[in-house]
JSON list of C-alpha atoms in Angstrom, two decimals:
[
{"chain": "G", "resi": 127, "resn": "MET", "atom": "CA", "xyz": [147.38, 51.22, 155.52]},
{"chain": "G", "resi": 128, "resn": "THR", "atom": "CA", "xyz": [150.64, 49.40, 154.59]},
{"chain": "G", "resi": 129, "resn": "LEU", "atom": "CA", "xyz": [152.85, 50.68, 151.09]},
{"chain": "G", "resi": 130, "resn": "ASP", "atom": "CA", "xyz": [152.03, 47.25, 149.64]},
{"chain": "G", "resi": 131, "resn": "ALA", "atom": "CA", "xyz": [148.30, 47.98, 150.31]},
{"chain": "G", "resi": 132, "resn": "VAL", "atom": "CA", "xyz": [148.42, 51.18, 148.46]},
{"chain": "G", "resi": 133, "resn": "ARG", "atom": "CA", "xyz": [150.58, 49.81, 146.03]},
{"chain": "G", "resi": 134, "resn": "ASN", "atom": "CA", "xyz": [147.93, 47.06, 145.52]},
{"chain": "G", "resi": 135, "resn": "GLU", "atom": "CA", "xyz": [145.45, 50.01, 144.54]},
{"chain": "G", "resi": 136, "resn": "ILE", "atom": "CA", "xyz": [147.45, 52.04, 142.08]},
{"chain": "G", "resi": 137, "resn": "ARG", "atom": "CA", "xyz": [148.18, 48.20, 140.74]},
{"chain": "G", "resi": 138, "resn": "GLU", "atom": "CA", "xyz": [143.99, 48.21, 140.31]},
{"chain": "G", "resi": 139, "resn": "ILE", "atom": "CA", "xyz": [143.75, 51.72, 139.17]},
{"chain": "G", "resi": 140, "resn": "ASP", "atom": "CA", "xyz": [146.20, 51.37, 136.30]},
{"chain": "G", "resi": 141, "resn": "GLU", "atom": "CA", "xyz": [144.75, 48.36, 135.14]},
{"chain": "G", "resi": 142, "resn": "ARG", "atom": "CA", "xyz": [141.19, 50.00, 135.11]},
{"chain": "G", "resi": 143, "resn": "ILE", "atom": "CA", "xyz": [143.15, 53.31, 133.18]},
{"chain": "G", "resi": 144, "resn": "ILE", "atom": "CA", "xyz": [144.40, 50.43, 130.44]},
{"chain": "G", "resi": 145, "resn": "ASP", "atom": "CA", "xyz": [141.13, 49.02, 130.00]},
{"chain": "G", "resi": 146, "resn": "LEU", "atom": "CA", "xyz": [139.61, 52.91, 129.31]},
{"chain": "G", "resi": 147, "resn": "VAL", "atom": "CA", "xyz": [142.89, 53.38, 126.97]},
{"chain": "G", "resi": 148, "resn": "ALA", "atom": "CA", "xyz": [141.34, 50.01, 125.14]},
{"chain": "G", "resi": 149, "resn": "GLU", "atom": "CA", "xyz": [137.91, 51.34, 124.98]},
{"chain": "G", "resi": 150, "resn": "ARG", "atom": "CA", "xyz": [138.93, 54.57, 123.77]},
{"chain": "G", "resi": 151, "resn": "GLN", "atom": "CA", "xyz": [140.92, 52.31, 121.11]},
{"chain": "G", "resi": 152, "resn": "ARG", "atom": "CA", "xyz": [137.58, 50.53, 120.29]},
{"chain": "G", "resi": 153, "resn": "LEU", "atom": "CA", "xyz": [135.82, 53.90, 119.85]},
{"chain": "G", "resi": 154, "resn": "ALA", "atom": "CA", "xyz": [138.76, 55.36, 117.35]},
{"chain": "G", "resi": 155, "resn": "ALA", "atom": "CA", "xyz": [138.16, 51.92, 115.51]},
{"chain": "G", "resi": 156, "resn": "ARG", "atom": "CA", "xyz": [134.27, 52.72, 115.33]},
{"chain": "G", "resi": 157, "resn": "ILE", "atom": "CA", "xyz": [135.10, 56.37, 113.81]},
{"chain": "G", "resi": 158, "resn": "ALA", "atom": "CA", "xyz": [137.27, 55.18, 111.46]},
{"chain": "G", "resi": 159, "resn": "ARG", "atom": "CA", "xyz": [134.73, 53.20, 109.99]},
{"chain": "G", "resi": 160, "resn": "ILE", "atom": "CA", "xyz": [132.32, 56.96, 110.35]},
{"chain": "G", "resi": 161, "resn": "LYS", "atom": "CA", "xyz": [135.09, 58.50, 108.49]},
{"chain": "G", "resi": 162, "resn": "GLN", "atom": "CA", "xyz": [135.60, 56.46, 105.61]},
{"chain": "G", "resi": 163, "resn": "GLU", "atom": "CA", "xyz": [131.69, 56.38, 105.37]},
{"chain": "G", "resi": 164, "resn": "GLU", "atom": "CA", "xyz": [131.52, 59.83, 104.89]},
{"chain": "G", "resi": 165, "resn": "GLY", "atom": "CA", "xyz": [134.84, 60.72, 103.30]},
{"chain": "G", "resi": 166, "resn": "LEU", "atom": "CA", "xyz": [136.40, 62.75, 106.18]},
{"chain": "G", "resi": 167, "resn": "SER", "atom": "CA", "xyz": [140.25, 62.84, 107.22]},
{"chain": "G", "resi": 168, "resn": "ILE", "atom": "CA", "xyz": [141.60, 60.95, 110.02]},
{"chain": "G", "resi": 169, "resn": "HIS", "atom": "CA", "xyz": [143.65, 64.10, 111.09]},
{"chain": "G", "resi": 170, "resn": "ASP", "atom": "CA", "xyz": [141.06, 67.01, 112.36]},
{"chain": "G", "resi": 171, "resn": "PRO", "atom": "CA", "xyz": [143.07, 69.00, 113.81]},
{"chain": "G", "resi": 172, "resn": "ALA", "atom": "CA", "xyz": [140.16, 71.39, 114.92]},
{"chain": "G", "resi": 173, "resn": "GLN", "atom": "CA", "xyz": [138.90, 68.25, 116.68]},
{"chain": "G", "resi": 174, "resn": "ARG", "atom": "CA", "xyz": [142.21, 67.70, 118.32]},
{"chain": "G", "resi": 175, "resn": "LYS", "atom": "CA", "xyz": [142.30, 70.79, 119.69]},
{"chain": "G", "resi": 176, "resn": "VAL", "atom": "CA", "xyz": [138.52, 70.50, 121.23]},
{"chain": "G", "resi": 177, "resn": "VAL", "atom": "CA", "xyz": [140.01, 67.38, 123.29]},
{"chain": "G", "resi": 178, "resn": "LEU", "atom": "CA", "xyz": [143.57, 69.14, 124.50]},
{"chain": "G", "resi": 179, "resn": "ASP", "atom": "CA", "xyz": [141.33, 72.12, 125.93]},
{"chain": "G", "resi": 180, "resn": "ARG", "atom": "CA", "xyz": [138.99, 70.23, 127.27]},
{"chain": "G", "resi": 181, "resn": "VAL", "atom": "CA", "xyz": [141.35, 68.17, 129.33]},
{"chain": "G", "resi": 182, "resn": "PHE", "atom": "CA", "xyz": [142.77, 70.74, 130.04]},
{"chain": "G", "resi": 183, "resn": "THR", "atom": "CA", "xyz": [140.35, 72.63, 131.79]},
{"chain": "G", "resi": 184, "resn": "TYR", "atom": "CA", "xyz": [138.91, 69.50, 133.64]},
{"chain": "G", "resi": 185, "resn": "ALA", "atom": "CA", "xyz": [142.82, 68.58, 135.03]},
{"chain": "G", "resi": 186, "resn": "VAL", "atom": "CA", "xyz": [142.48, 72.59, 136.29]},
{"chain": "G", "resi": 187, "resn": "GLU", "atom": "CA", "xyz": [139.00, 71.80, 138.13]},
{"chain": "G", "resi": 188, "resn": "SER", "atom": "CA", "xyz": [140.18, 68.50, 139.35]},
{"chain": "G", "resi": 189, "resn": "ARG", "atom": "CA", "xyz": [143.67, 70.45, 140.44]},
{"chain": "G", "resi": 190, "resn": "ILE", "atom": "CA", "xyz": [146.21, 68.09, 138.96]},
{"chain": "G", "resi": 191, "resn": "ASP", "atom": "CA", "xyz": [149.09, 69.56, 136.24]},
{"chain": "G", "resi": 192, "resn": "PRO", "atom": "CA", "xyz": [147.03, 70.36, 133.26]},
{"chain": "G", "resi": 193, "resn": "VAL", "atom": "CA", "xyz": [150.59, 70.03, 131.10]},
{"chain": "G", "resi": 194, "resn": "ALA", "atom": "CA", "xyz": [150.94, 66.75, 131.99]},
{"chain": "G", "resi": 195, "resn": "VAL", "atom": "CA", "xyz": [147.27, 65.70, 131.47]},
{"chain": "G", "resi": 196, "resn": "ARG", "atom": "CA", "xyz": [147.70, 67.71, 128.06]},
{"chain": "G", "resi": 197, "resn": "SER", "atom": "CA", "xyz": [150.76, 65.44, 127.56]},
{"chain": "G", "resi": 198, "resn": "VAL", "atom": "CA", "xyz": [149.10, 62.27, 128.62]},
{"chain": "G", "resi": 199, "resn": "PHE", "atom": "CA", "xyz": [146.39, 62.91, 125.95]},
{"chain": "G", "resi": 200, "resn": "GLU", "atom": "CA", "xyz": [148.27, 64.18, 123.19]},
{"chain": "G", "resi": 201, "resn": "ILE", "atom": "CA", "xyz": [149.29, 60.58, 123.16]},
{"chain": "G", "resi": 202, "resn": "LEU", "atom": "CA", "xyz": [146.15, 59.33, 123.05]},
{"chain": "G", "resi": 203, "resn": "VAL", "atom": "CA", "xyz": [144.84, 61.34, 120.62]},
{"chain": "G", "resi": 204, "resn": "GLY", "atom": "CA", "xyz": [147.72, 59.82, 118.91]},
{"chain": "G", "resi": 205, "resn": "MET", "atom": "CA", "xyz": [146.95, 56.79, 119.63]},
{"chain": "G", "resi": 206, "resn": "SER", "atom": "CA", "xyz": [143.63, 57.04, 118.36]},
{"chain": "G", "resi": 207, "resn": "GLU", "atom": "CA", "xyz": [144.67, 58.42, 114.44]},
{"chain": "G", "resi": 208, "resn": "GLU", "atom": "CA", "xyz": [146.69, 55.81, 114.25]},
{"chain": "G", "resi": 209, "resn": "ARG", "atom": "CA", "xyz": [144.58, 53.10, 115.16]},
{"chain": "G", "resi": 210, "resn": "GLN", "atom": "CA", "xyz": [142.08, 55.10, 112.80]},
{"chain": "G", "resi": 211, "resn": "ARG", "atom": "CA", "xyz": [144.50, 54.74, 109.93]},
{"chain": "G", "resi": 212, "resn": "GLU", "atom": "CA", "xyz": [144.95, 51.19, 110.69]},
{"chain": "G", "resi": 213, "resn": "CYS", "atom": "CA", "xyz": [141.42, 50.30, 110.00]},
{"chain": "G", "resi": 214, "resn": "SER", "atom": "CA", "xyz": [141.61, 52.54, 107.24]},
{"chain": "G", "resi": 215, "resn": "GLY", "atom": "CA", "xyz": [144.56, 49.98, 105.83]},
{"chain": "G", "resi": 216, "resn": "ASP", "atom": "CA", "xyz": [147.17, 52.64, 105.95]},
{"chain": "G", "resi": 217, "resn": "GLY", "atom": "CA", "xyz": [148.62, 51.81, 109.56]},
{"chain": "G", "resi": 218, "resn": "ASN", "atom": "CA", "xyz": [151.04, 49.73, 110.99]},
{"chain": "G", "resi": 219, "resn": "LEU", "atom": "CA", "xyz": [149.27, 48.35, 113.87]},
{"chain": "G", "resi": 220, "resn": "PRO", "atom": "CA", "xyz": [147.60, 44.79, 114.62]}
]
């Protein structure tokens, strides 16, 4: 396999990752509506911990750097919270 072919496979994976992040953001918008209806706070430290612990453990099981994976998910959780704020009229995203 050539270098270009492998790079093309990586590009395709990158696009799938972006598609999954977009889907995660759509779900965050749904969560925002549910939280509004139930009078819940957007920021949920307990749920944040559950997510970060879960992905850390899964990264260990998958034999990839769990600290790096946790960092990626800290960003994703932050993006979800920002999307929820936006859907609630408090954020700054489109």
